Coordinates of C-alpha atoms in Angstrom, one line a residue:
Chain A
M1145 CA -2.3 -3.7 29.2
P1146 CA -0.1 -5.9 26.8
V1147 CA -3.3 -7.8 26.0
V1148 CA -5.0 -4.5 25.2
L1149 CA -2.2 -3.3 23.1
A1150 CA -2.0 -6.6 21.2
H1151 CA -5.7 -6.5 20.6
R1152 CA -5.3 -3.0 19.3
F1153 CA -2.5 -3.9 17.0
V1154 CA -4.4 -6.9 15.6
A1155 CA -7.5 -4.7 15.1
A1156 CA -5.4 -2.0 13.3
H1157 CA -3.7 -4.6 11.2
H1158 CA -7.0 -6.2 10.3
R1159 CA -8.5 -2.8 9.4
T1160 CA -5.4 -2.0 7.2
R1161 CA -5.8 -5.4 5.4
V1162 CA -9.5 -4.8 4.9
T1163 CA -9.1 -1.3 3.5
A1164 CA -6.2 -2.4 1.3
A1165 CA -8.3 -5.2 0.0
C1166 CA -11.2 -2.9 -0.7
A1167 CA -8.8 -0.6 -2.6
C1168 CA -7.4 -3.5 -4.6
A1169 CA -10.9 -4.7 -5.4
V1170 CA -11.9 -1.3 -6.6
L1171 CA -8.9 -1.0 -8.8
T1172 CA -9.3 -4.5 -10.2
F1173 CA -12.9 -3.7 -11.0
A1174 CA -11.7 -0.5 -12.7
T1175 CA -9.2 -2.3 -14.8
T1176 CA -11.6 -5.0 -15.8
V1177 CA -14.4 -2.7 -16.9
K1178 CA -12.1 -0.4 -18.8
A1179 CA -10.1 -3.2 -20.5
D1180 CA -11.2 -2.3 -24.0
D1181 CA -10.6 1.4 -23.8
E1182 CA -7.5 3.3 -22.9
P1183 CA -8.0 4.4 -19.3
R1184 CA -7.2 8.0 -18.5
V1185 CA -5.9 7.3 -15.1
S1186 CA -4.5 10.3 -13.3
V1187 CA -2.4 10.5 -10.3
A1188 CA -2.3 13.5 -8.0
G1189 CA -1.0 14.2 -4.5
F1190 CA -0.9 16.7 -1.7
G1191 CA 1.4 17.3 1.2
T1192 CA 2.5 19.5 4.0
L1193 CA 5.9 20.0 5.7
G1194 CA 5.0 21.7 8.9
A1195 CA 7.0 23.0 11.9
L1196 CA 5.4 24.0 15.2
Y1197 CA 6.8 25.5 18.4
H1198 CA 5.6 26.5 21.8
T1199 CA 6.9 26.8 25.3
E1200 CA 3.9 25.8 27.4
Q1201 CA 5.0 23.0 29.8
G1202 CA 2.5 20.3 30.3
I1203 CA 0.8 20.8 27.0
E1204 CA 1.2 18.8 23.8
Y1205 CA -0.3 20.9 20.9
R1206 CA -2.0 18.9 18.2
R1207 CA -4.6 19.1 15.5
D1208 CA -7.2 16.6 16.6
P1209 CA -7.7 13.3 18.6
S1210 CA -6.4 11.1 15.7
Q1211 CA -2.9 12.1 16.9
G1212 CA -1.6 10.1 19.8
R1213 CA 0.8 12.9 20.8
G1214 CA 1.4 16.6 20.0
A1215 CA 4.1 19.1 19.9
Q1216 CA 5.9 19.3 23.3
A1217 CA 7.1 22.5 24.9
G1218 CA 10.5 23.8 23.8
T1219 CA 10.7 21.3 20.9
L1220 CA 10.5 22.2 17.2
D1221 CA 7.9 19.6 16.1
F1222 CA 7.7 18.4 12.6
G1223 CA 5.2 15.6 13.1
T1224 CA 2.0 17.4 14.0
D1225 CA 1.2 19.1 10.7
S1226 CA 3.3 17.1 8.2
R1227 CA 1.5 14.7 5.9
L1228 CA 1.6 13.3 2.4
G1229 CA -1.3 12.0 0.4
L1230 CA -1.5 10.2 -3.0
Q1231 CA -4.6 9.9 -5.1
L1232 CA -5.5 7.9 -8.2
N1233 CA -8.5 8.8 -10.3
A1234 CA -9.6 6.4 -13.1
P1235 CA -12.6 7.4 -15.2
L1236 CA -14.3 4.3 -16.5
S1237 CA -16.8 6.1 -18.7
A1238 CA -18.4 9.6 -18.9
S1239 CA -20.4 8.8 -15.8
L1240 CA -18.4 6.2 -13.8
E1241 CA -15.2 6.9 -11.9
V1242 CA -13.0 5.2 -9.4
M1243 CA -11.0 7.2 -6.9
V1244 CA -8.5 5.9 -4.3
Q1245 CA -6.6 8.1 -1.9
A1246 CA -4.0 7.0 0.7
E1247 CA -2.3 9.3 3.2
T1248 CA 0.6 9.0 5.7
K1249 CA 0.5 11.2 8.8
L1250 CA 1.0 10.9 12.5
T1251 CA -1.6 8.4 13.9
S1252 CA -3.1 7.6 17.3
D1253 CA -0.3 5.0 17.7
N1254 CA 2.3 7.6 17.0
D1255 CA 3.4 6.0 13.8
W1256 CA 3.1 6.9 10.2
T1257 CA 1.3 3.9 8.8
P1258 CA -0.4 4.9 5.6
E1259 CA -4.2 4.7 5.7
I1260 CA -6.8 4.7 2.9
N1261 CA -8.8 7.9 3.2
W1262 CA -11.0 7.4 0.1
A1263 CA -11.8 4.3 -2.0
V1264 CA -14.8 5.3 -4.0
L1265 CA -16.9 4.1 -7.0
K1266 CA -18.7 7.2 -8.2
Y1267 CA -21.6 7.1 -10.6
A1268 CA -23.0 10.3 -12.1
P1269 CA -25.5 9.4 -14.8
T1270 CA -27.0 12.9 -15.0
D1271 CA -26.0 16.4 -14.3
W1272 CA -28.1 16.4 -11.1
L1273 CA -27.4 13.0 -9.6
T1274 CA -24.3 11.5 -8.1
L1275 CA -24.1 8.1 -6.3
S1276 CA -20.9 7.1 -4.4
V1277 CA -20.1 3.9 -2.5
G1278 CA -17.0 2.8 -0.7
R1279 CA -14.7 4.6 1.7
L1280 CA -15.9 8.2 2.1
N1281 CA -15.6 11.2 4.4
F1282 CA -18.5 13.1 5.8
D1283 CA -18.6 16.9 5.7
P1284 CA -21.2 18.6 7.8
F1285 CA -19.6 22.0 7.0
V1286 CA -17.7 23.5 4.0
G1287 CA -14.2 22.0 4.0
G1288 CA -15.2 19.4 6.5
N1289 CA -13.7 16.5 4.7
S1290 CA -10.6 18.4 3.3
R1291 CA -8.8 19.2 6.6
D1292 CA -5.6 17.4 5.5
I1293 CA -5.3 19.3 2.3
G1294 CA -3.2 22.1 3.6
Y1295 CA -2.9 23.8 0.2
A1296 CA -6.7 24.2 0.1
W1297 CA -6.7 26.2 3.4
L1298 CA -5.6 29.8 3.9
T1299 CA -4.4 29.0 7.4
A1300 CA -1.5 26.8 8.5
R1301 CA -4.1 24.2 9.7
P1302 CA -7.9 24.1 9.9
P1303 CA -9.1 25.7 13.1
I1304 CA -8.5 23.0 15.8
E1305 CA -11.4 24.2 18.0
V1306 CA -13.7 23.0 15.2
F1307 CA -11.8 20.1 13.6
G1308 CA -10.3 18.9 16.8
S1309 CA -13.6 17.5 17.9
M1310 CA -13.3 14.5 15.7
N1311 CA -10.4 12.1 15.0
S1312 CA -11.7 11.3 11.6
Q1313 CA -14.5 11.8 9.1
R1314 CA -14.0 8.5 7.4
F1315 CA -16.8 6.0 7.0
D1316 CA -17.6 3.0 4.8
G1317 CA -20.9 3.4 3.1
G1318 CA -22.6 5.5 0.5
E1319 CA -23.9 8.9 -0.3
V1320 CA -26.3 10.4 -2.8
V1321 CA -25.9 14.0 -4.0
L1322 CA -28.7 15.9 -5.9
S1323 CA -27.8 19.1 -7.6
A1324 CA -30.0 21.8 -9.3
A1325 CA -29.1 25.1 -10.9
I1326 CA -31.2 27.8 -9.2
G1327 CA -30.7 31.3 -10.2
E1328 CA -27.0 32.1 -10.6
G1329 CA -26.0 29.3 -8.2
L1330 CA -26.1 25.6 -7.5
L1331 CA -28.3 24.0 -4.8
E1332 CA -26.8 20.7 -3.6
T1333 CA -28.4 18.2 -1.3
K1334 CA -26.4 15.3 0.1
V1335 CA -27.3 12.4 2.3
Y1336 CA -24.9 9.7 3.5
G1337 CA -24.7 6.7 5.8
G1338 CA -22.5 3.9 6.8
E1339 CA -20.0 2.8 9.5
M1340 CA -17.2 4.9 10.8
T1341 CA -13.8 3.7 10.3
G1342 CA -11.5 6.5 11.5
G1343 CA -9.7 4.4 14.2
E1344 CA -9.1 5.7 17.7
A1345 CA -9.7 9.1 19.2
V1346 CA -7.1 10.0 21.9
V1347 CA -9.4 12.2 24.0
A1348 CA -6.9 12.4 26.9
P1349 CA -3.5 10.7 27.5
S1350 CA -5.2 7.9 29.4
F1351 CA -8.6 7.9 27.6
R1352 CA -9.2 6.6 24.1
I1353 CA -12.4 5.9 22.2
E1354 CA -12.5 3.5 19.3
F1355 CA -15.1 4.8 16.8
D1356 CA -14.8 2.0 14.2
G1357 CA -18.1 0.3 13.5
S1358 CA -20.1 3.2 14.9
E1359 CA -23.1 3.9 12.7
L1360 CA -23.4 7.2 11.0
I1361 CA -26.1 9.0 9.0
G1362 CA -26.2 12.6 7.9
G1363 CA -26.6 15.1 5.2
H1364 CA -26.4 18.8 4.2
I1365 CA -28.0 21.4 2.0
E1366 CA -25.7 23.9 0.3
Y1367 CA -26.3 26.8 -2.0
S1368 CA -23.2 28.2 -3.8
T1369 CA -22.5 30.8 -6.4
A1370 CA -19.2 32.1 -7.8
L1371 CA -18.8 34.4 -4.8
W1372 CA -20.3 32.7 -1.8
S1373 CA -21.6 29.4 -0.4
T1374 CA -23.7 28.5 2.5
R1375 CA -24.3 25.0 4.0
I1376 CA -26.4 23.6 6.7
G1377 CA -25.4 20.1 7.8
V1378 CA -26.5 17.5 10.3
S1379 CA -24.9 14.2 11.3
H1380 CA -25.9 11.6 13.7
G1381 CA -23.8 8.7 15.1
T1382 CA -24.4 5.7 17.3
I1383 CA -21.3 4.8 19.2
E1384 CA -20.6 1.1 18.9
S1385 CA -17.2 1.0 20.6
K1386 CA -16.4 -0.8 23.8
N1387 CA -16.3 1.4 26.9
P1388 CA -12.6 2.4 27.6
S1389 CA -13.5 2.6 31.2
A1390 CA -15.5 -0.6 31.5
D1391 CA -13.9 -1.6 34.8
L1392 CA -14.6 1.8 36.4
I1393 CA -18.2 1.6 35.3
S1394 CA -18.6 -1.8 36.9
A1395 CA -17.1 -0.5 40.1
L1396 CA -19.5 2.4 40.1
R1397 CA -22.5 0.2 39.5
S1398 CA -21.5 -2.2 42.3
I1399 CA -21.6 0.8 44.8
G1400 CA -25.4 0.9 44.3
T1401 CA -26.2 4.5 45.1
R1402 CA -28.2 6.8 42.8
Q1403 CA -25.2 9.0 42.2
S1404 CA -22.9 6.2 41.5
F1405 CA -25.4 4.9 38.9
E1406 CA -25.6 8.4 37.4
S1407 CA -21.8 8.5 37.2
A1408 CA -21.6 5.0 35.6
K1409 CA -24.3 6.1 33.1
A1410 CA -22.3 9.3 32.3
L1411 CA -19.1 7.3 31.5
N1412 CA -20.9 4.6 29.5
I1413 CA -20.6 5.6 25.8
E1414 CA -21.5 2.3 24.2
G1415 CA -24.7 2.5 22.2
R1416 CA -25.0 6.2 22.8
H1417 CA -26.1 8.8 20.3
V1418 CA -24.2 11.9 19.1
T1419 CA -25.8 14.5 16.9
E1420 CA -24.1 17.5 15.4
A1421 CA -25.7 20.4 13.5
A1422 CA -23.5 22.8 11.6
L1423 CA -23.8 26.1 9.7
S1424 CA -21.0 27.2 7.5
A1425 CA -20.4 29.9 4.9
T1426 CA -17.7 31.2 2.6
Y1427 CA -17.5 34.5 0.8
R1428 CA -14.7 35.0 -1.8
P1429 CA -15.0 38.1 -4.0
G1430 CA -11.8 38.8 -5.8
P1431 CA -8.9 39.1 -3.3
L1432 CA -11.1 38.7 -0.2
Q1433 CA -11.6 35.4 1.5
A1434 CA -13.9 34.9 4.5
E1435 CA -15.0 31.6 6.1
L1436 CA -17.3 31.0 9.0
I1437 CA -18.2 27.7 10.7
V1438 CA -20.6 27.2 13.7
S1439 CA -21.4 23.8 15.1
H1440 CA -23.3 22.4 18.0
A1441 CA -23.0 18.8 19.1
R1442 CA -25.0 16.9 21.6
S1443 CA -24.7 13.7 23.4
E1444 CA -26.5 12.0 26.2
K1445 CA -23.3 11.2 28.0
A1446 CA -20.5 13.2 29.6
A1447 CA -17.6 11.1 28.4
L1448 CA -17.5 12.5 24.9
P1449 CA -15.9 15.8 23.9
L1450 CA -18.8 17.7 22.5
G1451 CA -20.5 21.1 22.7
D1452 CA -20.4 24.3 20.7
R1453 CA -17.6 25.2 18.3
A1454 CA -17.0 28.0 15.9
A1455 CA -14.3 29.4 13.7
A1456 CA -13.8 32.4 11.5
I1457 CA -11.1 33.1 9.0
V1458 CA -10.6 36.2 6.9
G1459 CA -7.8 37.1 4.5
Y1460 CA -7.0 39.6 1.8
R1461 CA -4.7 38.9 -1.1
F1462 CA -1.9 41.4 -2.1
H1463 CA -0.2 39.9 -5.2
E1464 CA 1.4 36.6 -3.9
L1465 CA 0.8 37.4 -0.3
T1466 CA -2.4 36.9 1.6
P1467 CA -2.3 38.0 5.3
Y1468 CA -5.1 36.5 7.3
A1469 CA -6.6 36.5 10.7
A1470 CA -8.4 33.5 12.4
F1471 CA -10.4 32.8 15.5
G1472 CA -11.6 29.6 16.9
I1473 CA -13.6 28.6 20.0
A1474 CA -14.6 25.4 21.6
S1475 CA -17.1 25.3 24.5
T1476 CA -18.2 22.2 26.4
E1477 CA -20.6 22.3 29.3
R1478 CA -18.9 21.5 32.5
T1479 CA -21.3 19.0 33.9
L1480 CA -19.7 16.7 36.5
Y1481 CA -21.2 13.5 37.7
V1482 CA -20.0 12.6 41.2
T1483 CA -20.1 9.2 42.9
G1484 CA -21.7 10.4 46.1
I1485 CA -19.0 8.7 48.2
S1486 CA -16.7 10.9 50.3
S1487 CA -13.1 10.7 49.3
S1488 CA -12.1 10.8 53.0
S1489 CA -13.9 7.5 53.7
S1490 CA -11.1 5.4 52.2
P1491 CA -8.2 5.6 49.9
Q1492 CA -10.1 3.4 47.4
A1493 CA -13.0 5.9 47.4
A1494 CA -10.5 8.8 46.9
G1495 CA -9.0 6.9 43.9
L1496 CA -12.4 6.2 42.5
N1497 CA -13.5 9.8 42.8
D1498 CA -10.3 11.0 41.2
A1499 CA -10.7 8.6 38.2
V1500 CA -14.3 9.5 37.6
E1501 CA -13.6 13.2 37.7
R1502 CA -10.4 12.9 35.6
I1503 CA -12.2 11.0 32.8
Q1504 CA -15.1 13.5 32.7
R1505 CA -12.8 16.6 32.8
G1506 CA -10.6 15.1 30.2
A1507 CA -13.4 15.1 27.7
W1508 CA -14.1 18.8 28.2
A1509 CA -12.8 21.2 25.5
N1510 CA -12.9 24.9 26.5
Q1511 CA -10.4 26.9 24.6
R1512 CA -10.1 29.9 22.3
S1513 CA -7.4 30.8 19.7
W1514 CA -6.6 34.0 18.0
G1515 CA -4.3 33.7 15.0
L1516 CA -2.5 36.0 12.6
G1517 CA -0.6 34.7 9.6
V1518 CA 0.4 35.2 6.0
R1519 CA 0.3 32.9 3.1
Y1520 CA 2.9 33.2 0.4
D1521 CA 2.2 31.5 -2.9
A1522 CA 5.8 31.0 -3.8
R1523 CA 5.2 29.2 -7.0
E1524 CA 2.6 27.2 -8.9
K1525 CA 1.0 24.7 -6.4
L1526 CA 3.3 25.6 -3.5
A1527 CA 2.4 27.9 -0.6
I1528 CA 4.4 28.9 2.5
K1529 CA 2.6 29.9 5.6
A1530 CA 3.7 31.6 8.8
Q1531 CA 1.3 31.8 11.7
V1532 CA 1.2 32.7 15.3
D1533 CA -1.7 31.7 17.5
V1534 CA -2.5 32.8 21.1
V1535 CA -4.3 29.9 22.8
D1536 CA -6.5 30.6 25.8
L1537 CA -7.0 27.2 27.4
D1538 CA -9.4 26.3 30.2
D1539 CA -10.1 22.6 29.5
A1540 CA -7.8 20.6 27.3
S1541 CA -9.2 17.9 25.0
V1542 CA -8.2 19.1 21.5
V1543 CA -4.7 19.7 22.8
L1544 CA -3.3 17.2 25.2
E1545 CA -2.7 18.2 28.8
T1546 CA 0.0 16.0 30.2
D1547 CA 0.6 17.9 33.4
A1548 CA -2.4 19.5 35.0
S1549 CA -0.5 20.7 38.1
A1550 CA 0.2 24.1 36.5
G1551 CA -3.5 25.0 36.9
R1552 CA -6.4 24.7 34.7
E1553 CA -6.2 28.0 32.9
R1554 CA -3.4 28.8 30.5
T1555 CA -2.6 31.3 27.8
F1556 CA 0.3 30.7 25.5
P1557 CA 1.5 31.4 22.0
V1558 CA 2.1 28.8 19.2
F1559 CA 4.3 29.5 16.3
S1560 CA 3.8 27.6 13.0
L1561 CA 5.5 27.4 9.7
A1562 CA 4.1 25.2 6.9
V1563 CA 5.0 24.4 3.3
D1564 CA 1.9 23.1 1.5
F1565 CA 2.0 21.6 -2.0
I1566 CA -0.1 19.7 -4.5
F1567 CA 1.1 17.9 -7.6
Chain B
M855 CA 29.9 66.1 -34.7
R856 CA 30.6 62.6 -33.6
D857 CA 30.2 63.6 -30.0
L858 CA 26.9 65.3 -30.8
L859 CA 25.5 62.2 -32.6
S860 CA 26.7 60.0 -29.7
G861 CA 24.9 62.2 -27.3
V862 CA 21.7 62.1 -29.3
C863 CA 21.8 58.3 -29.4
H864 CA 22.3 58.0 -25.7
R865 CA 19.3 60.3 -25.0
S866 CA 17.2 58.4 -27.5
R867 CA 18.0 55.1 -25.8
A868 CA 17.2 56.7 -22.4
I869 CA 13.9 58.1 -23.7
L870 CA 12.9 54.7 -25.1
L871 CA 13.8 52.9 -21.9
V872 CA 11.7 55.4 -19.8
A873 CA 8.8 54.9 -22.3
A874 CA 9.0 51.1 -21.9
L875 CA 9.0 51.5 -18.1
F876 CA 5.9 53.6 -18.3
A877 CA 4.2 51.2 -20.6
S878 CA 5.0 48.3 -18.3
A879 CA 3.8 50.2 -15.2
A880 CA 0.6 51.3 -17.0
G881 CA -0.1 47.6 -17.8
V882 CA -0.1 47.2 -21.6
A883 CA -3.4 45.6 -22.3
A884 CA -3.3 41.8 -23.0
E885 CA -5.2 40.6 -26.0
P886 CA -8.9 39.9 -25.1
L887 CA -9.9 36.3 -24.7
V888 CA -12.9 34.6 -26.0
V889 CA -14.7 31.4 -24.9
V890 CA -15.1 28.9 -27.7
V891 CA -17.0 25.7 -28.4
N892 CA -17.3 23.3 -31.2
P893 CA -19.7 24.6 -33.9
A894 CA -21.7 21.4 -33.6
S895 CA -22.1 21.7 -29.8
G896 CA -25.6 23.2 -30.1
V897 CA -24.6 26.2 -28.1
E898 CA -24.8 29.7 -29.6
S899 CA -23.9 31.9 -26.7
M900 CA -23.1 31.7 -22.9
T901 CA -23.2 34.1 -20.1
R902 CA -20.2 34.8 -17.9
N903 CA -21.9 32.9 -15.0
E904 CA -22.6 29.9 -17.2
V905 CA -18.9 29.7 -18.3
A906 CA -17.8 30.1 -14.7
S907 CA -20.2 27.3 -13.6
V908 CA -18.7 25.0 -16.2
F909 CA -15.1 25.8 -15.4
M910 CA -15.6 25.7 -11.6
A911 CA -17.5 22.4 -11.7
R912 CA -20.9 23.8 -10.6
Q913 CA -22.3 22.6 -13.9
R914 CA -21.4 19.5 -15.9
T915 CA -23.4 20.0 -19.1
L916 CA -23.7 22.7 -21.7
A917 CA -27.1 24.4 -22.4
S918 CA -27.6 21.9 -25.3
G919 CA -27.4 19.0 -22.9
V920 CA -24.0 17.8 -24.0
T921 CA -21.6 16.9 -21.2
A922 CA -19.1 19.7 -21.1
L923 CA -15.3 19.0 -21.5
P924 CA -13.7 22.2 -20.2
L925 CA -10.1 22.7 -21.3
D926 CA -7.3 24.6 -19.5
I927 CA -4.0 25.7 -21.0
A928 CA -1.4 24.0 -18.8
G929 CA 0.7 25.6 -16.1
N930 CA 1.0 29.3 -15.6
A931 CA 0.2 30.3 -19.2
P932 CA -0.6 34.0 -19.5
E933 CA -3.9 33.1 -21.1
R934 CA -4.9 30.9 -18.2
Q935 CA -4.0 33.6 -15.7
Q936 CA -6.0 36.2 -17.6
F937 CA -9.0 33.9 -18.1
Y938 CA -9.6 33.2 -14.4
E939 CA -8.9 36.8 -13.3
S940 CA -11.4 38.0 -15.8
L941 CA -13.9 35.2 -15.2
V942 CA -14.0 34.9 -11.4
G943 CA -11.5 37.6 -10.2
K944 CA -9.1 34.9 -8.9
T945 CA -5.3 34.2 -9.3
L946 CA -4.1 30.9 -10.4
P947 CA -3.0 29.9 -6.8
E948 CA -6.6 30.6 -5.6
V949 CA -8.0 28.6 -8.5
N950 CA -5.6 25.7 -7.7
A951 CA -6.5 25.8 -4.1
Y952 CA -10.2 25.7 -5.1
W953 CA -9.6 22.7 -7.2
A954 CA -7.5 20.9 -4.6
R955 CA -10.4 21.0 -2.3
L956 CA -12.7 19.5 -4.9
L957 CA -10.3 17.0 -6.4
F958 CA -9.0 15.5 -3.1
T959 CA -12.5 15.1 -1.7
G960 CA -13.8 13.3 -4.8
R961 CA -16.3 16.1 -5.8
A962 CA -14.8 16.9 -9.2
S963 CA -11.7 16.9 -11.3
P964 CA -10.2 20.0 -12.8
P965 CA -10.4 20.8 -16.4
Q966 CA -8.4 18.7 -18.8
Q967 CA -5.1 20.5 -19.5
V968 CA -3.7 21.1 -23.0
A969 CA -0.3 22.4 -24.0
D970 CA -1.1 25.6 -25.8
C971 CA -3.6 27.5 -27.9
A972 CA -3.0 25.5 -31.0
E973 CA -3.9 22.3 -29.2
V974 CA -6.9 24.0 -27.7
I975 CA -8.3 24.7 -31.1
A976 CA -7.5 21.3 -32.4
T977 CA -9.2 19.7 -29.4
V978 CA -12.3 21.9 -29.6
A979 CA -12.6 21.3 -33.3
A980 CA -12.5 17.5 -32.8
N981 CA -14.8 17.3 -29.8
K982 CA -18.3 18.8 -29.6
S983 CA -18.2 18.6 -25.8
A984 CA -15.2 20.8 -25.5
I985 CA -15.3 24.4 -24.2
A986 CA -12.1 26.5 -23.9
Y987 CA -10.7 30.0 -24.1
I988 CA -8.2 31.4 -26.6
P989 CA -7.0 34.9 -27.6
K990 CA -9.6 36.5 -29.9
S991 CA -7.0 36.8 -32.7
R992 CA -6.7 33.0 -32.8
V993 CA -10.3 32.3 -33.7
D994 CA -10.9 30.5 -36.9
S995 CA -13.8 28.6 -38.6
R996 CA -13.1 25.5 -36.6
V997 CA -14.5 27.0 -33.4
R998 CA -17.5 29.1 -32.4
V999 CA -17.2 32.1 -30.0
V1000 CA -19.9 32.0 -27.2
L1001 CA -18.6 34.7 -25.0
E1002 CA -16.0 37.5 -25.2
L1003 CA -14.4 38.3 -21.9
A1004 CA -14.0 42.0 -21.0
Q1005 CA -10.5 42.9 -20.0

């Protein structure tokens, strides 16, 4: 385990050095190109100070698998929702721009090491074409790559049933965006591709998946007007990470039965494909805001937290107050691959069966949340939100289940208070 | 006599105060805003939807093909509030939230901010890409009106 931890630290340190080097290179390039003009560099930022509370023992409530821990029962937690981001935009010309964004938030290693979210060279030579390369974030649905921008969301946090399926949307690569004015709206088509670089996904307390290096391609079509927007998005990834349960897979293969081979295959995520299709829409006439996201993800293997997810948010503004309601649902098919060996045959067989089942069950996400809240725009660029959610949990993967002895089904409230700001 | 005059003054002040309260409650109409461009921009008129597309980053150029430079009056200026409520029916926090999503995902940057109407006019007059909004009474020969926003 110390070797694994050391390797993980070295890998994380290397990633940080590489991304920092990329950011410095981009900035150096920007400075060099713009040397003879006065650069109009702008700095902006966003942040959230969030507090979260619940009393459900054996559950750590969190936003997504990028967080190594969540809010524990009976503790006022400030780590889960709090974050701070800083962004630099440097236009080099009317069509060329550099953007770098760094953020600090709770990571999979339970620290606050800043990470580079974006490091982009964007070239827009015409009104209808934009090319971007560097560190990007994919967005199969509206708002898909803005989940950390609390001020941009009506709710205290983006619906975790939808956004909790991925630890990160970051990838190193490129994207092409084509835009065309059609009628009173804008039709946008985007395609992107590259290698994922979001770090580890903590699927369960004892089960982590490293997605860095996994190949990603995808795209979306969106039509938007002043009142509404609709997007259809598809993304496809090929997992390149090492199997976190490699020893278990070897043991299953050595058994030699058909069922043990099927179980080994189910746990083997290396080289496997994941495809997600999403439909999202927003409708915002005047004081009304409504948002809908529906997604379906498929994988060949059981050891990946996928399935159907949906969320709906609706709010209505009364002066500075916007009360809202939110609903989220995550549904994973409960397919269990068994070894075929009786647990009573030996303690080793019992242990093996337990491990195989635990890993598969740990990847299931079956939960529903109903939320009510209010957003108060206290002053320019600062919003305060108070929200209560009722979580109906069958299988925990988005939230962390640290004690399964209480039984699989739980229903509990979560109280949230957030101060979101931009500057 | 002195008591009579004092009483009349008190009643007059009270009447004026009530009148002011009624006027405030009724919402004394703000001055109408107009959207203006540089006379050399090549643009004669714009629709509300076209202006909204430029100011909400759905469109980067004016109809003449010139890259648009939309200008915002900084902060919570009354003209800025009135402009967005009239144009897209949104309050400034809603507009700021909209821009936060675009800015921090690299899609677009918000309009360039200027201090006040005088600076708006000076900037539009000096830049044929500029498009902005000002009270109708501030229009002069340095700018061209392309749209008048209904209150």
